[in-house]
Amino acid sequence: MRKTVKMTKILAGVILGLGLLTCPALAADVPQEITAPYTIEASHWSREDFSQTANPAVFTEVFDRDLYNAIRQTLVDENTENAKKAYTMVSQDNYSDVKRVLDRMAGDVWYKSYVPTNLMNYWQYPDYFSVRIERLEHYVDALKFIQPVIDEVKLLETDAAKITFLNDYLCNLLEYKKGTSAGVPQIFSEHSTALNGNCSSYSWAFQFLCSAADVPSFTITSQNHAWNMVYADGRWLHVDVSANDHYKQKYILMKETVDNRIDENPAATAFLQELLVPGSTK
């Protein structure tokens, strides 16, 4: 009997190991904390059905209500001490699309899929998907560098004033040059002249600023360009800081629509809008 139990445990360990190698969540980081073990008892878990307040038109086969609830629960819990995690199931076929949605929200913090170390029956649910918030160590100095700017932005009375201020601030730090790039730690640090950067450099840097200033925003891309959407004055608007800097004017600053730009994933964009501001696309 003891040999049977021992063999069962060994087989379970092997199966769990194989699951970790084949599951799409392998791309996710493993958290540092180890808490009491738990097992999955349902196909998804969230304390609230946030999807009921969202525009039902944004839900698709990939971006469904369960995914919405799991990510939204993480956003709601971001500044709380609640240790529970919301999870759902994301198939390997859909994992890349969902990961890109998380990447588009990244700013002063990143949202990453992961598998907790205390999940005991992961091998039974290889499509397990949960989100955790990660504060990047190499962003610490950048956050300190922009803190006086963020403090000033938060004193401004209107969304338009805040976004214009951040746009102008970034234009002073970067100079548009196709084929070059500059990262957040480089941009938001001491340098005597403007750094060269492409459209992606501008969009990620602007996302970093908006996130730090608590302005709902995300990155948006076409086939060969990147810019941002921000939520201001009760609506989602386009901001293209790289174009604004390149043409030395407020070319695309809080515009409802933009010409010559085709969103490469409008379904994901609509899902993000509702995720960050429920009901905003109704």
C-alpha positions as a Markdown table, in Angstrom:
| # | Residue | x | y | z |
|---|---|---|---|---|
| 1 | Met | 0.0 | 0.0 | 0.0 |
| 2 | Arg | 2.8 | 2.4 | 0.9 |
| 3 | Lys | 4.6 | 1.6 | -2.3 |
| 4 | Thr | 1.5 | 2.4 | -4.3 |
| 5 | Val | 1.1 | 5.7 | -2.5 |
| 6 | Lys | 4.7 | 6.6 | -3.1 |
| 7 | Met | 4.5 | 5.7 | -6.8 |
| 8 | Thr | 1.3 | 7.8 | -7.2 |
| 9 | Lys | 3.1 | 10.8 | -5.7 |
| 10 | Ile | 6.1 | 10.3 | -8.0 |
| 11 | Leu | 3.9 | 10.0 | -11.1 |
| 12 | Ala | 2.0 | 13.1 | -10.0 |
| 13 | Gly | 5.2 | 15.0 | -9.8 |
| 14 | Val | 6.3 | 13.9 | -13.2 |
| 15 | Ile | 3.0 | 14.9 | -14.7 |
| 16 | Leu | 3.2 | 18.3 | -13.0 |
| 17 | Gly | 6.7 | 18.8 | -14.4 |
| 18 | Leu | 5.5 | 17.9 | -17.9 |
| 19 | Gly | 2.6 | 20.3 | -17.5 |
| 20 | Leu | 5.0 | 23.1 | -16.6 |
| 21 | Leu | 7.0 | 22.4 | -19.8 |
| 22 | Thr | 4.0 | 22.3 | -22.1 |
| 23 | Cys | 1.6 | 24.9 | -20.6 |
| 24 | Pro | 1.5 | 28.3 | -22.3 |
| 25 | Ala | 1.8 | 30.0 | -18.9 |
| 26 | Leu | 5.5 | 28.8 | -18.9 |
| 27 | Ala | 6.2 | 32.3 | -20.4 |
| 28 | Ala | 5.0 | 33.7 | -17.1 |
| 29 | Asp | 7.3 | 34.4 | -14.2 |
| 30 | Val | 7.0 | 32.4 | -11.0 |
| 31 | Pro | 6.2 | 34.6 | -7.9 |
| 32 | Gln | 8.6 | 34.8 | -5.0 |
| 33 | Glu | 6.0 | 34.2 | -2.3 |
| 34 | Ile | 5.0 | 30.7 | -1.1 |
| 35 | Thr | 1.8 | 30.5 | 0.7 |
| 36 | Ala | -0.6 | 27.7 | 1.8 |
| 37 | Pro | -1.3 | 25.2 | -0.9 |
| 38 | Tyr | -4.5 | 25.4 | -2.9 |
| 39 | Thr | -6.3 | 23.6 | -5.7 |
| 40 | Ile | -8.4 | 24.7 | -8.6 |
| 41 | Glu | -12.1 | 23.9 | -7.9 |
| 42 | Ala | -13.8 | 25.7 | -10.8 |
| 43 | Ser | -13.1 | 26.7 | -14.4 |
| 44 | His | -12.6 | 30.3 | -13.3 |
| 45 | Trp | -12.6 | 32.3 | -10.1 |
| 46 | Ser | -13.3 | 36.0 | -9.3 |
| 47 | Arg | -15.0 | 37.6 | -6.4 |
| 48 | Glu | -17.1 | 39.8 | -8.6 |
| 49 | Asp | -18.6 | 39.5 | -12.1 |
| 50 | Phe | -17.2 | 42.8 | -13.4 |
| 51 | Ser | -18.3 | 41.9 | -16.9 |
| 52 | Gln | -21.9 | 42.9 | -16.1 |
| 53 | Thr | -21.0 | 46.6 | -16.1 |
| 54 | Ala | -19.0 | 46.3 | -19.3 |
| 55 | Asn | -20.2 | 46.7 | -22.9 |
| 56 | Pro | -21.1 | 43.1 | -24.0 |
| 57 | Ala | -20.1 | 44.0 | -27.5 |
| 58 | Val | -16.4 | 43.8 | -26.6 |
| 59 | Phe | -16.4 | 40.1 | -25.6 |
| 60 | Thr | -15.2 | 37.6 | -28.2 |
| 61 | Glu | -14.1 | 34.0 | -28.2 |
| 62 | Val | -10.6 | 35.0 | -27.2 |
| 63 | Phe | -11.4 | 38.1 | -25.0 |
| 64 | Asp | -14.3 | 36.6 | -23.0 |
| 65 | Arg | -16.1 | 37.5 | -19.8 |
| 66 | Asp | -14.0 | 35.1 | -17.7 |
| 67 | Leu | -10.8 | 36.6 | -18.9 |
| 68 | Tyr | -12.2 | 40.1 | -18.3 |
| 69 | Asn | -13.2 | 39.2 | -14.7 |
| 70 | Ala | -9.8 | 37.7 | -13.9 |
| 71 | Ile | -7.8 | 40.6 | -15.1 |
| 72 | Arg | -10.2 | 43.2 | -13.8 |
| 73 | Gln | -10.0 | 41.6 | -10.3 |
| 74 | Thr | -6.3 | 42.0 | -10.4 |
| 75 | Leu | -6.6 | 45.7 | -11.3 |
| 76 | Val | -9.1 | 46.3 | -8.5 |
| 77 | Asp | -6.9 | 44.6 | -6.0 |
| 78 | Glu | -3.7 | 46.4 | -7.2 |
| 79 | Asn | -3.4 | 48.6 | -4.1 |
| 80 | Thr | -4.9 | 46.3 | -1.5 |
| 81 | Glu | -3.6 | 43.6 | 0.7 |
| 82 | Asn | -5.9 | 41.0 | -0.6 |
| 83 | Ala | -3.8 | 37.9 | -1.2 |
| 84 | Lys | -6.4 | 35.9 | -3.2 |
| 85 | Lys | -5.9 | 35.5 | -6.9 |
| 86 | Ala | -8.4 | 35.6 | -9.7 |
| 87 | Tyr | -7.8 | 33.1 | -12.5 |
| 88 | Thr | -9.4 | 31.7 | -15.6 |
| 89 | Met | -8.4 | 29.3 | -18.5 |
| 90 | Val | -6.6 | 30.5 | -21.6 |
| 91 | Ser | -5.8 | 28.0 | -24.3 |
| 92 | Gln | -2.4 | 27.8 | -25.9 |
| 93 | Asp | -4.0 | 29.0 | -29.2 |
| 94 | Asn | -5.1 | 32.2 | -27.5 |
| 95 | Tyr | -2.2 | 32.8 | -25.1 |
| 96 | Ser | -0.2 | 35.0 | -27.4 |
| 97 | Asp | -3.2 | 37.4 | -28.0 |
| 98 | Val | -3.9 | 37.6 | -24.3 |
| 99 | Lys | -0.3 | 38.2 | -23.4 |
| 100 | Arg | -0.1 | 41.1 | -25.9 |
| 101 | Val | -3.1 | 42.7 | -24.2 |
| 102 | Leu | -1.3 | 42.6 | -20.9 |
| 103 | Asp | 1.8 | 44.1 | -22.5 |
| 104 | Arg | -0.2 | 47.0 | -23.9 |
| 105 | Met | -1.2 | 48.0 | -20.4 |
| 106 | Ala | 2.3 | 48.0 | -19.0 |
| 107 | Gly | 3.5 | 51.3 | -17.7 |
| 108 | Asp | 5.2 | 52.0 | -14.3 |
| 109 | Val | 4.1 | 48.5 | -13.5 |
| 110 | Trp | 3.8 | 45.4 | -15.7 |
| 111 | Tyr | 1.0 | 42.8 | -15.7 |
| 112 | Lys | 2.3 | 39.3 | -16.1 |
| 113 | Ser | 0.7 | 35.9 | -16.3 |
| 114 | Tyr | 2.0 | 33.3 | -13.8 |
| 115 | Val | 1.4 | 30.1 | -12.0 |
| 116 | Pro | 1.7 | 30.3 | -8.2 |
| 117 | Thr | 4.1 | 27.8 | -6.6 |
| 118 | Asn | 1.4 | 26.7 | -4.2 |
| 119 | Leu | -1.0 | 25.5 | -6.9 |
| 120 | Met | -1.3 | 21.8 | -6.2 |
| 121 | Asn | -3.3 | 20.5 | -9.2 |
| 122 | Tyr | -1.8 | 22.5 | -12.0 |
| 123 | Trp | -1.2 | 19.3 | -14.0 |
| 124 | Gln | -5.0 | 18.9 | -14.3 |
| 125 | Tyr | -5.4 | 22.5 | -15.7 |
| 126 | Pro | -2.7 | 23.2 | -18.2 |
| 127 | Asp | -4.6 | 26.2 | -19.4 |
| 128 | Tyr | -4.5 | 27.9 | -16.0 |
| 129 | Phe | -4.2 | 31.7 | -16.3 |
| 130 | Ser | -3.7 | 34.2 | -13.6 |
| 131 | Val | -2.2 | 37.7 | -13.5 |
| 132 | Arg | 0.2 | 39.4 | -11.1 |
| 133 | Ile | 1.5 | 42.9 | -10.9 |
| 134 | Glu | 5.3 | 43.3 | -11.2 |
| 135 | Arg | 7.3 | 46.4 | -10.3 |
| 136 | Leu | 10.5 | 46.4 | -12.3 |
| 137 | Glu | 13.6 | 47.1 | -10.4 |
| 138 | His | 15.3 | 48.9 | -13.3 |
| 139 | Tyr | 12.4 | 51.3 | -13.4 |
| 140 | Val | 13.0 | 52.6 | -9.8 |
| 141 | Asp | 15.4 | 55.3 | -10.8 |
| 142 | Ala | 13.1 | 56.4 | -13.7 |
| 143 | Leu | 10.2 | 56.8 | -11.4 |
| 144 | Lys | 12.2 | 58.9 | -9.0 |
| 145 | Phe | 13.4 | 61.0 | -11.9 |
| 146 | Ile | 9.8 | 61.8 | -13.1 |
| 147 | Gln | 8.3 | 62.2 | -9.6 |
| 148 | Pro | 8.4 | 66.0 | -9.6 |
| 149 | Val | 6.7 | 66.0 | -13.0 |
| 150 | Ile | 4.0 | 63.6 | -11.8 |
| 151 | Asp | 3.4 | 65.8 | -8.7 |
| 152 | Glu | 3.0 | 68.8 | -10.9 |
| 153 | Val | 0.6 | 67.0 | -13.3 |
| 154 | Lys | -1.6 | 65.9 | -10.4 |
| 155 | Leu | -2.2 | 69.5 | -9.5 |
| 156 | Leu | -3.6 | 70.3 | -12.9 |
| 157 | Glu | -7.4 | 70.5 | -12.9 |
| 158 | Thr | -8.4 | 69.0 | -16.3 |
| 159 | Asp | -7.5 | 65.8 | -18.1 |
| 160 | Ala | -6.6 | 67.8 | -21.2 |
| 161 | Ala | -4.1 | 69.9 | -19.3 |
| 162 | Lys | -2.5 | 66.8 | -17.8 |
| 163 | Ile | -2.1 | 65.0 | -21.1 |
| 164 | Thr | -0.8 | 68.1 | -22.9 |
| 165 | Phe | 1.8 | 68.6 | -20.1 |
| 166 | Leu | 3.0 | 65.0 | -20.4 |
| 167 | Asn | 3.1 | 65.2 | -24.2 |
| 168 | Asp | 5.2 | 68.4 | -24.1 |
| 169 | Tyr | 7.5 | 67.0 | -21.4 |
| 170 | Leu | 8.3 | 63.9 | -23.4 |
| 171 | Cys | 8.9 | 65.9 | -26.5 |
| 172 | Asn | 11.7 | 67.8 | -24.7 |
| 173 | Leu | 13.4 | 64.5 | -23.8 |
| 174 | Leu | 13.2 | 62.8 | -27.2 |
| 175 | Glu | 13.9 | 63.5 | -30.8 |
| 176 | Tyr | 12.2 | 61.4 | -33.4 |
| 177 | Lys | 14.5 | 59.4 | -35.6 |
| 178 | Lys | 13.3 | 56.4 | -37.5 |
| 179 | Gly | 15.4 | 53.2 | -36.9 |
| 180 | Thr | 16.5 | 54.3 | -33.4 |
| 181 | Ser | 15.2 | 53.3 | -30.0 |
| 182 | Ala | 15.5 | 54.5 | -26.4 |
| 183 | Gly | 14.1 | 52.7 | -23.3 |
| 184 | Val | 12.4 | 54.0 | -20.2 |
| 185 | Pro | 15.5 | 54.0 | -18.0 |
| 186 | Gln | 17.4 | 55.9 | -20.6 |
| 187 | Ile | 14.8 | 58.5 | -21.4 |
| 188 | Phe | 13.9 | 59.3 | -17.8 |
| 189 | Ser | 17.4 | 60.0 | -16.5 |
| 190 | Glu | 19.9 | 62.9 | -16.7 |
| 191 | His | 21.1 | 63.6 | -20.2 |
| 192 | Ser | 22.3 | 66.9 | -21.7 |
| 193 | Thr | 20.7 | 66.5 | -25.1 |
| 194 | Ala | 17.5 | 64.9 | -26.4 |
| 195 | Leu | 17.7 | 61.2 | -27.1 |
| 196 | Asn | 16.8 | 59.7 | -30.5 |
| 197 | Gly | 13.8 | 57.4 | -30.5 |
| 198 | Asn | 11.3 | 55.8 | -32.9 |
| 199 | Cys | 7.5 | 55.8 | -32.5 |
| 200 | Ser | 7.7 | 52.8 | -30.1 |
| 201 | Ser | 10.1 | 54.6 | -27.8 |
| 202 | Tyr | 7.6 | 57.5 | -27.6 |
| 203 | Ser | 4.6 | 55.3 | -27.1 |
| 204 | Trp | 6.1 | 53.2 | -24.3 |
| 205 | Ala | 7.6 | 56.3 | -22.6 |
| 206 | Phe | 4.2 | 58.1 | -22.7 |
| 207 | Gln | 2.5 | 55.0 | -21.4 |
| 208 | Phe | 5.0 | 55.0 | -18.5 |
| 209 | Leu | 4.2 | 58.7 | -17.7 |
| 210 | Cys | 0.4 | 58.2 | -17.9 |
| 211 | Ser | 0.5 | 55.1 | -15.7 |
| 212 | Ala | 2.5 | 57.0 | -13.1 |
| 213 | Ala | 0.1 | 59.9 | -13.3 |
| 214 | Asp | -3.0 | 57.6 | -13.0 |
| 215 | Val | -4.2 | 58.5 | -16.4 |
| 216 | Pro | -6.0 | 55.4 | -18.0 |
| 217 | Ser | -4.0 | 54.6 | -21.2 |
| 218 | Phe | -2.5 | 51.9 | -23.3 |
| 219 | Thr | -0.4 | 51.5 | -26.4 |
| 220 | Ile | -1.9 | 50.9 | -29.9 |
| 221 | Thr | -0.2 | 49.8 | -33.1 |
| 222 | Ser | -0.8 | 49.7 | -36.8 |
| 223 | Gln | 1.4 | 47.7 | -39.2 |
| 224 | Asn | 4.3 | 50.1 | -38.9 |
| 225 | His | 3.5 | 52.6 | -36.2 |
| 226 | Ala | 2.8 | 52.9 | -32.5 |
| 227 | Trp | 0.9 | 55.5 | -30.5 |
| 228 | Asn | -1.4 | 55.7 | -27.5 |
| 229 | Met | -5.0 | 56.0 | -26.4 |
| 230 | Val | -5.9 | 57.9 | -23.2 |
| 231 | Tyr | -9.1 | 58.3 | -21.3 |
| 232 | Ala | -9.8 | 62.0 | -20.9 |
| 233 | Asp | -12.9 | 64.0 | -20.3 |
| 234 | Gly | -15.1 | 60.9 | -20.4 |
| 235 | Arg | -13.9 | 59.4 | -23.7 |
| 236 | Trp | -11.1 | 57.5 | -25.3 |
| 237 | Leu | -8.8 | 59.7 | -27.4 |
| 238 | His | -5.7 | 59.2 | -29.6 |
| 239 | Val | -2.3 | 60.7 | -28.7 |
| 240 | Asp | 0.7 | 60.3 | -31.0 |
| 241 | Val | 3.6 | 62.0 | -29.3 |
| 242 | Ser | 6.2 | 60.9 | -31.9 |
| 243 | Ala | 4.1 | 62.7 | -34.6 |
| 244 | Asn | 3.6 | 65.7 | -32.4 |
| 245 | Asp | 7.3 | 66.0 | -31.8 |
| 246 | His | 8.3 | 65.2 | -35.4 |
| 247 | Tyr | 5.9 | 67.9 | -36.9 |
| 248 | Lys | 6.5 | 70.3 | -34.0 |
| 249 | Gln | 2.8 | 70.8 | -33.4 |
| 250 | Lys | -0.1 | 69.3 | -31.6 |
| 251 | Tyr | -0.7 | 67.0 | -34.6 |
| 252 | Ile | -2.5 | 64.2 | -32.9 |
| 253 | Leu | -3.3 | 65.2 | -29.3 |
| 254 | Met | -6.6 | 63.9 | -27.9 |
| 255 | Lys | -8.3 | 63.2 | -31.2 |
| 256 | Glu | -11.3 | 60.9 | -31.5 |
| 257 | Thr | -10.1 | 59.5 | -34.8 |
| 258 | Val | -6.9 | 59.5 | -36.8 |
| 259 | Asp | -6.3 | 59.3 | -40.5 |
| 260 | Asn | -3.8 | 56.9 | -42.2 |
| 261 | Arg | -3.6 | 54.6 | -39.1 |
| 262 | Ile | -5.3 | 51.2 | -39.0 |
| 263 | Asp | -5.5 | 49.5 | -35.6 |
| 264 | Glu | -4.0 | 46.0 | -36.1 |
| 265 | Asn | -6.2 | 44.5 | -33.4 |
| 266 | Pro | -9.5 | 46.5 | -32.8 |
| 267 | Ala | -11.1 | 43.7 | -30.8 |
| 268 | Ala | -8.2 | 43.8 | -28.3 |
| 269 | Thr | -8.4 | 47.6 | -28.2 |
| 270 | Ala | -12.1 | 47.6 | -27.3 |
| 271 | Phe | -11.5 | 45.0 | -24.7 |
| 272 | Leu | -8.7 | 47.1 | -23.1 |
| 273 | Gln | -10.9 | 50.2 | -23.1 |
| 274 | Glu | -13.6 | 48.3 | -21.1 |
| 275 | Leu | -11.0 | 46.7 | -18.9 |
| 276 | Leu | -9.5 | 50.0 | -17.8 |
| 277 | Val | -12.7 | 52.0 | -17.7 |
| 278 | Pro | -15.8 | 49.8 | -17.5 |
| 279 | Gly | -18.7 | 51.1 | -19.6 |
| 280 | Ser | -16.5 | 53.5 | -21.5 |
| 281 | Thr | -17.4 | 52.0 | -25.0 |
| 282 | Lys | -21.2 | 52.0 | -24.5 |
